[in-house]
Amino acid sequence: MITFDSVAYSYGGAELLSEVSLRLAPGSFHFLTGPSGSGKSTFLKLCYAELRPTAGQISIFDRDVRSLGRDDIARTRRRIGIVHQDCQFLDHLPLAANVALPMTVTGRETAAQDVSDLLAWVGLGHLADALPPSLSGGERQRAALARAVIIAPDVILADEPTGNVDWEMSLRLLSLLVELNRMGKTILVATHDLTLIRTVKQQVAARVLRIRNRRIQLAGADL
């Protein structure tokens, strides 16, 4: 689904990632961990072609990213849902309209009932008409997940989705991602919270990837 073959990425003359070779298979669940500044966000951006590798090859849905033009990338991203840590919304639009925005941008129609059902799934059905500034941190993160899921993606990439919420909300967000994985979605979550990873691994067969010395390794029992 997403394959890295001897990939490196450099910025400003410094190499951030080196010799990365791995595959995110359909239906898999991965955690990506490492200290702040180690390259977790960079890796996720490579996964959805926001960045291009400076060496090696990345294939997304069996297409080499180097062969993708702007329209190709746009079509590819319709199959990838992205949850950012610092989720941004249009403050003048109610929550339901914000969640439906990816469909609006791509010119696809979505039924009001679908948006309502999705908001209910993330526990925000009662806030459909609320404006984003009135939402708490946990509510914003759940709304961001709903917005990522509305396009019915094959892959969901979450960059530190629990970084700004408490432990209880962190578990709630991850339980939603586990549920999506059980529905067949490929999930990749970047996080520095090892306790959260250990807890969620009791619910799902997740692989844990660790960035160390610019390389991505499969974490072992020392996690």
mmCIF file of C-alpha atoms in Angstrom:
data_model
loop_
_atom_site.group_PDB
_atom_site.id
_atom_site.type_symbol
_atom_site.label_atom_id
_atom_site.label_comp_id
_atom_site.label_asym_id
_atom_site.label_seq_id
_atom_site.Cartn_x
_atom_site.Cartn_y
_atom_site.Cartn_z
ATOM 1 C CA MET A 1 0.000 0.000 0.000
ATOM 2 C CA ILE A 2 2.803 2.403 1.016
ATOM 3 C CA THR A 3 6.334 1.148 0.437
ATOM 4 C CA PHE A 4 9.696 2.740 1.228
ATOM 5 C CA ASP A 5 12.798 1.383 -0.506
ATOM 6 C CA SER A 6 16.146 2.735 0.773
ATOM 7 C CA VAL A 7 14.593 6.163 1.279
ATOM 8 C CA ALA A 8 16.477 9.184 2.594
ATOM 9 C CA TYR A 9 15.305 12.719 3.185
ATOM 10 C CA SER A 10 17.517 15.762 3.679
ATOM 11 C CA TYR A 11 16.640 19.343 4.507
ATOM 12 C CA GLY A 12 18.988 22.305 4.593
ATOM 13 C CA GLY A 13 21.957 20.063 3.933
ATOM 14 C CA ALA A 14 21.210 17.815 6.924
ATOM 15 C CA GLU A 15 19.919 14.273 6.523
ATOM 16 C CA LEU A 16 16.813 13.697 8.659
ATOM 17 C CA LEU A 17 16.029 10.141 7.560
ATOM 18 C CA SER A 18 18.347 7.574 6.021
ATOM 19 C CA GLU A 19 18.062 4.100 4.465
ATOM 20 C CA VAL A 20 14.381 3.631 5.319
ATOM 21 C CA SER A 21 12.906 0.429 3.908
ATOM 22 C CA LEU A 22 9.484 -0.763 5.069
ATOM 23 C CA ARG A 23 5.951 -1.502 3.923
ATOM 24 C CA LEU A 24 2.637 -0.427 5.376
ATOM 25 C CA ALA A 25 0.474 -3.350 4.332
ATOM 26 C CA PRO A 26 -3.312 -3.176 3.835
ATOM 27 C CA GLY A 27 -5.113 -3.517 7.152
ATOM 28 C CA SER A 28 -1.990 -3.112 9.272
ATOM 29 C CA PHE A 29 -1.618 -0.966 12.400
ATOM 30 C CA HIS A 30 1.682 0.790 13.077
ATOM 31 C CA PHE A 31 2.949 3.109 15.758
ATOM 32 C CA LEU A 32 5.870 5.395 14.966
ATOM 33 C CA THR A 33 7.844 6.643 17.955
ATOM 34 C CA GLY A 34 11.003 8.608 18.621
ATOM 35 C CA PRO A 35 12.062 11.802 20.413
ATOM 36 C CA SER A 36 10.837 15.218 19.335
ATOM 37 C CA GLY A 37 12.632 16.355 16.195
ATOM 38 C CA SER A 38 13.599 12.827 15.185
ATOM 39 C CA GLY A 39 11.610 12.943 11.943
ATOM 40 C CA LYS A 40 8.182 11.473 12.758
ATOM 41 C CA SER A 41 6.253 14.267 11.033
ATOM 42 C CA THR A 42 8.680 14.169 8.105
ATOM 43 C CA PHE A 43 8.036 10.453 7.670
ATOM 44 C CA LEU A 44 4.273 10.987 7.648
ATOM 45 C CA LYS A 45 4.597 13.758 5.066
ATOM 46 C CA LEU A 46 6.580 11.384 2.862
ATOM 47 C CA CYS A 47 3.718 8.871 3.228
ATOM 48 C CA TYR A 48 1.211 11.241 1.616
ATOM 49 C CA ALA A 49 3.605 12.893 -0.852
ATOM 50 C CA GLU A 50 3.710 16.249 0.888
ATOM 51 C CA LEU A 51 7.476 15.723 0.693
ATOM 52 C CA ARG A 52 9.495 13.848 -1.921
ATOM 53 C CA PRO A 53 12.473 11.655 -0.951
ATOM 54 C CA THR A 54 15.954 12.928 -1.728
ATOM 55 C CA ALA A 55 17.080 9.339 -2.330
ATOM 56 C CA GLY A 56 15.399 5.974 -2.750
ATOM 57 C CA GLN A 57 11.860 5.208 -3.870
ATOM 58 C CA ILE A 58 8.423 5.572 -2.295
ATOM 59 C CA SER A 59 5.380 3.851 -3.796
ATOM 60 C CA ILE A 60 1.856 4.817 -2.751
ATOM 61 C CA PHE A 61 -0.877 2.475 -3.982
ATOM 62 C CA ASP A 62 1.669 0.964 -6.378
ATOM 63 C CA ARG A 63 2.600 4.345 -7.898
ATOM 64 C CA ASP A 64 6.106 5.772 -7.649
ATOM 65 C CA VAL A 65 5.693 9.224 -6.111
ATOM 66 C CA ARG A 66 8.256 10.621 -8.534
ATOM 67 C CA SER A 67 5.824 9.882 -11.378
ATOM 68 C CA LEU A 68 2.896 11.686 -9.751
ATOM 69 C CA GLY A 69 1.806 15.088 -10.997
ATOM 70 C CA ARG A 70 -0.309 17.539 -9.020
ATOM 71 C CA ASP A 71 -3.625 15.972 -10.078
ATOM 72 C CA ASP A 72 -2.299 12.480 -9.376
ATOM 73 C CA ILE A 73 -1.287 13.524 -5.862
ATOM 74 C CA ALA A 74 -4.705 15.048 -5.252
ATOM 75 C CA ARG A 75 -6.398 11.805 -6.315
ATOM 76 C CA THR A 76 -4.008 9.772 -4.163
ATOM 77 C CA ARG A 77 -4.761 11.865 -1.087
ATOM 78 C CA ARG A 78 -8.457 11.118 -1.453
ATOM 79 C CA ARG A 79 -7.524 7.647 -0.238
ATOM 80 C CA ILE A 80 -5.525 8.900 2.749
ATOM 81 C CA GLY A 81 -7.035 10.492 5.839
ATOM 82 C CA ILE A 82 -4.700 12.748 7.824
ATOM 83 C CA VAL A 83 -5.098 13.803 11.458
ATOM 84 C CA HIS A 84 -2.727 16.584 12.474
ATOM 85 C CA GLN A 85 -1.783 17.362 16.054
ATOM 86 C CA ASP A 86 -2.579 21.034 15.521
ATOM 87 C CA CYS A 87 -5.886 20.525 13.741
ATOM 88 C CA GLN A 88 -7.189 23.588 11.929
ATOM 89 C CA PHE A 89 -10.827 24.422 11.232
ATOM 90 C CA LEU A 90 -12.756 27.239 9.583
ATOM 91 C CA ASP A 91 -13.986 29.081 12.648
ATOM 92 C CA HIS A 92 -17.004 30.640 10.933
ATOM 93 C CA LEU A 93 -18.448 27.289 9.873
ATOM 94 C CA PRO A 94 -20.321 24.920 12.216
ATOM 95 C CA LEU A 95 -18.668 21.640 13.100
ATOM 96 C CA ALA A 96 -20.776 19.570 10.694
ATOM 97 C CA ALA A 97 -19.720 21.759 7.750
ATOM 98 C CA ASN A 98 -16.061 21.544 8.803
ATOM 99 C CA VAL A 99 -16.205 17.757 8.943
ATOM 100 C CA ALA A 100 -17.833 17.629 5.495
ATOM 101 C CA LEU A 101 -15.288 20.045 4.000
ATOM 102 C CA PRO A 102 -13.030 17.402 2.358
ATOM 103 C CA MET A 103 -16.014 16.184 0.356
ATOM 104 C CA THR A 104 -16.941 19.743 -0.626
ATOM 105 C CA VAL A 105 -13.389 20.534 -1.742
ATOM 106 C CA THR A 106 -13.228 17.449 -3.965
ATOM 107 C CA GLY A 107 -16.660 18.112 -5.453
ATOM 108 C CA ARG A 108 -18.260 15.029 -3.969
ATOM 109 C CA GLU A 109 -21.638 15.009 -2.298
ATOM 110 C CA THR A 110 -22.225 13.707 1.192
ATOM 111 C CA ALA A 111 -25.585 13.204 2.849
ATOM 112 C CA ALA A 112 -26.360 15.183 5.978
ATOM 113 C CA GLN A 113 -27.229 11.881 7.660
ATOM 114 C CA ASP A 114 -23.732 10.545 6.916
ATOM 115 C CA VAL A 115 -22.163 13.555 8.631
ATOM 116 C CA SER A 116 -24.572 13.187 11.536
ATOM 117 C CA ASP A 117 -23.755 9.487 11.907
ATOM 118 C CA LEU A 118 -20.030 10.172 11.787
ATOM 119 C CA LEU A 119 -20.242 12.897 14.437
ATOM 120 C CA ALA A 120 -22.239 10.528 16.623
ATOM 121 C CA TRP A 121 -19.556 7.852 16.162
ATOM 122 C CA VAL A 122 -16.879 10.166 17.585
ATOM 123 C CA GLY A 123 -19.217 11.335 20.337
ATOM 124 C CA LEU A 124 -19.880 14.801 18.935
ATOM 125 C CA GLY A 125 -23.403 14.445 17.608
ATOM 126 C CA HIS A 126 -24.679 17.060 20.042
ATOM 127 C CA LEU A 127 -22.137 19.594 18.751
ATOM 128 C CA ALA A 128 -22.986 19.528 15.031
ATOM 129 C CA ASP A 129 -23.939 23.214 15.049
ATOM 130 C CA ALA A 130 -21.137 24.367 17.354
ATOM 131 C CA LEU A 131 -18.391 26.659 16.074
ATOM 132 C CA PRO A 132 -14.798 25.376 16.372
ATOM 133 C CA PRO A 133 -13.594 28.020 18.882
ATOM 134 C CA SER A 134 -16.064 26.630 21.427
ATOM 135 C CA LEU A 135 -14.623 23.094 21.288
ATOM 136 C CA SER A 136 -12.242 21.596 23.831
ATOM 137 C CA GLY A 137 -8.919 20.046 22.800
ATOM 138 C CA GLY A 138 -10.349 16.526 22.893
ATOM 139 C CA GLU A 139 -13.406 17.548 20.917
ATOM 140 C CA ARG A 140 -11.225 19.153 18.262
ATOM 141 C CA GLN A 141 -9.118 15.994 17.928
ATOM 142 C CA ARG A 142 -12.207 13.794 17.574
ATOM 143 C CA ALA A 143 -13.590 16.227 15.009
ATOM 144 C CA ALA A 144 -10.296 16.041 13.114
ATOM 145 C CA LEU A 145 -10.581 12.255 13.056
ATOM 146 C CA ALA A 146 -14.151 12.485 11.762
ATOM 147 C CA ARG A 147 -13.000 14.877 9.023
ATOM 148 C CA ALA A 148 -10.235 12.455 8.022
ATOM 149 C CA VAL A 149 -12.627 9.497 7.922
ATOM 150 C CA ILE A 150 -15.441 11.107 5.925
ATOM 151 C CA ILE A 151 -13.613 10.530 2.641
ATOM 152 C CA ALA A 152 -13.643 6.762 3.388
ATOM 153 C CA PRO A 153 -9.852 6.491 3.123
ATOM 154 C CA ASP A 154 -7.864 3.278 2.844
ATOM 155 C CA VAL A 155 -5.095 4.690 5.058
ATOM 156 C CA ILE A 156 -5.271 6.948 8.122
ATOM 157 C CA LEU A 157 -2.149 8.815 9.255
ATOM 158 C CA ALA A 158 -2.281 10.460 12.679
ATOM 159 C CA ASP A 159 0.510 12.795 13.794
ATOM 160 C CA GLU A 160 0.628 12.996 17.617
ATOM 161 C CA PRO A 161 -3.197 12.947 17.798
ATOM 162 C CA THR A 162 -3.157 12.722 21.611
ATOM 163 C CA GLY A 163 -0.476 15.325 22.257
ATOM 164 C CA ASN A 164 -2.893 17.961 23.559
ATOM 165 C CA VAL A 165 -5.423 15.824 25.444
ATOM 166 C CA ASP A 166 -5.580 13.971 28.754
ATOM 167 C CA TRP A 167 -5.107 10.235 29.290
ATOM 168 C CA GLU A 168 -8.797 9.321 29.175
ATOM 169 C CA MET A 169 -9.300 11.178 25.898
ATOM 170 C CA SER A 170 -6.108 9.672 24.486
ATOM 171 C CA LEU A 171 -7.502 6.194 25.058
ATOM 172 C CA ARG A 172 -10.822 7.197 23.532
ATOM 173 C CA LEU A 173 -9.148 8.516 20.385
ATOM 174 C CA LEU A 174 -6.984 5.421 20.023
ATOM 175 C CA SER A 175 -9.993 3.140 20.556
ATOM 176 C CA LEU A 176 -11.613 4.832 17.551
ATOM 177 C CA LEU A 177 -8.499 4.170 15.478
ATOM 178 C CA VAL A 178 -8.452 0.546 16.627
ATOM 179 C CA GLU A 179 -12.090 0.239 15.541
ATOM 180 C CA LEU A 180 -11.210 1.643 12.121
ATOM 181 C CA ASN A 181 -8.368 -0.851 11.829
ATOM 182 C CA ARG A 182 -10.781 -3.689 12.574
ATOM 183 C CA MET A 183 -12.852 -2.384 9.666
ATOM 184 C CA GLY A 184 -9.840 -2.967 7.404
ATOM 185 C CA LYS A 185 -8.197 0.468 7.421
ATOM 186 C CA THR A 186 -4.430 0.813 7.501
ATOM 187 C CA ILE A 187 -3.426 2.949 10.496
ATOM 188 C CA LEU A 188 -0.163 4.743 11.284
ATOM 189 C CA VAL A 189 0.050 6.757 14.515
ATOM 190 C CA ALA A 190 3.077 8.885 15.348
ATOM 191 C CA THR A 191 3.440 9.349 19.103
ATOM 192 C CA HIS A 192 6.107 9.711 21.767
ATOM 193 C CA ASP A 193 3.824 8.230 24.467
ATOM 194 C CA LEU A 194 5.190 4.735 25.121
ATOM 195 C CA THR A 195 2.645 4.048 27.875
ATOM 196 C CA LEU A 196 -0.157 4.694 25.420
ATOM 197 C CA ILE A 197 1.450 2.362 22.888
ATOM 198 C CA ARG A 198 1.780 -0.443 25.464
ATOM 199 C CA THR A 199 -1.859 -0.024 26.470
ATOM 200 C CA VAL A 200 -3.219 -0.048 22.923
ATOM 201 C CA LYS A 201 -1.064 -3.033 21.921
ATOM 202 C CA GLN A 202 -3.227 -5.084 24.281
ATOM 203 C CA GLN A 203 -6.172 -4.385 21.956
ATOM 204 C CA VAL A 204 -4.632 -4.680 18.504
ATOM 205 C CA ALA A 205 -1.734 -6.460 16.797
ATOM 206 C CA ALA A 206 0.300 -3.309 16.182
ATOM 207 C CA ARG A 207 3.877 -3.064 15.005
ATOM 208 C CA VAL A 208 5.990 -0.402 16.656
ATOM 209 C CA LEU A 209 8.518 1.502 14.560
ATOM 210 C CA ARG A 210 11.196 3.576 16.244
ATOM 211 C CA ILE A 211 13.294 6.332 14.702
ATOM 212 C CA ARG A 212 16.857 6.154 15.978
ATOM 213 C CA ASN A 213 19.952 7.721 14.410
ATOM 214 C CA ARG A 214 17.916 8.759 11.319
ATOM 215 C CA ARG A 215 16.815 5.186 10.674
ATOM 216 C CA ILE A 216 13.507 3.468 11.304
ATOM 217 C CA GLN A 217 13.739 0.192 13.176
ATOM 218 C CA LEU A 218 11.208 -2.328 14.420
ATOM 219 C CA ALA A 219 11.045 -1.875 18.186
ATOM 220 C CA GLY A 220 11.450 -5.026 20.232
ATOM 221 C CA ALA A 221 10.647 -6.067 23.782
ATOM 222 C CA ASP A 222 12.626 -3.113 25.162
ATOM 223 C CA LEU A 223 9.800 -0.736 24.213
#
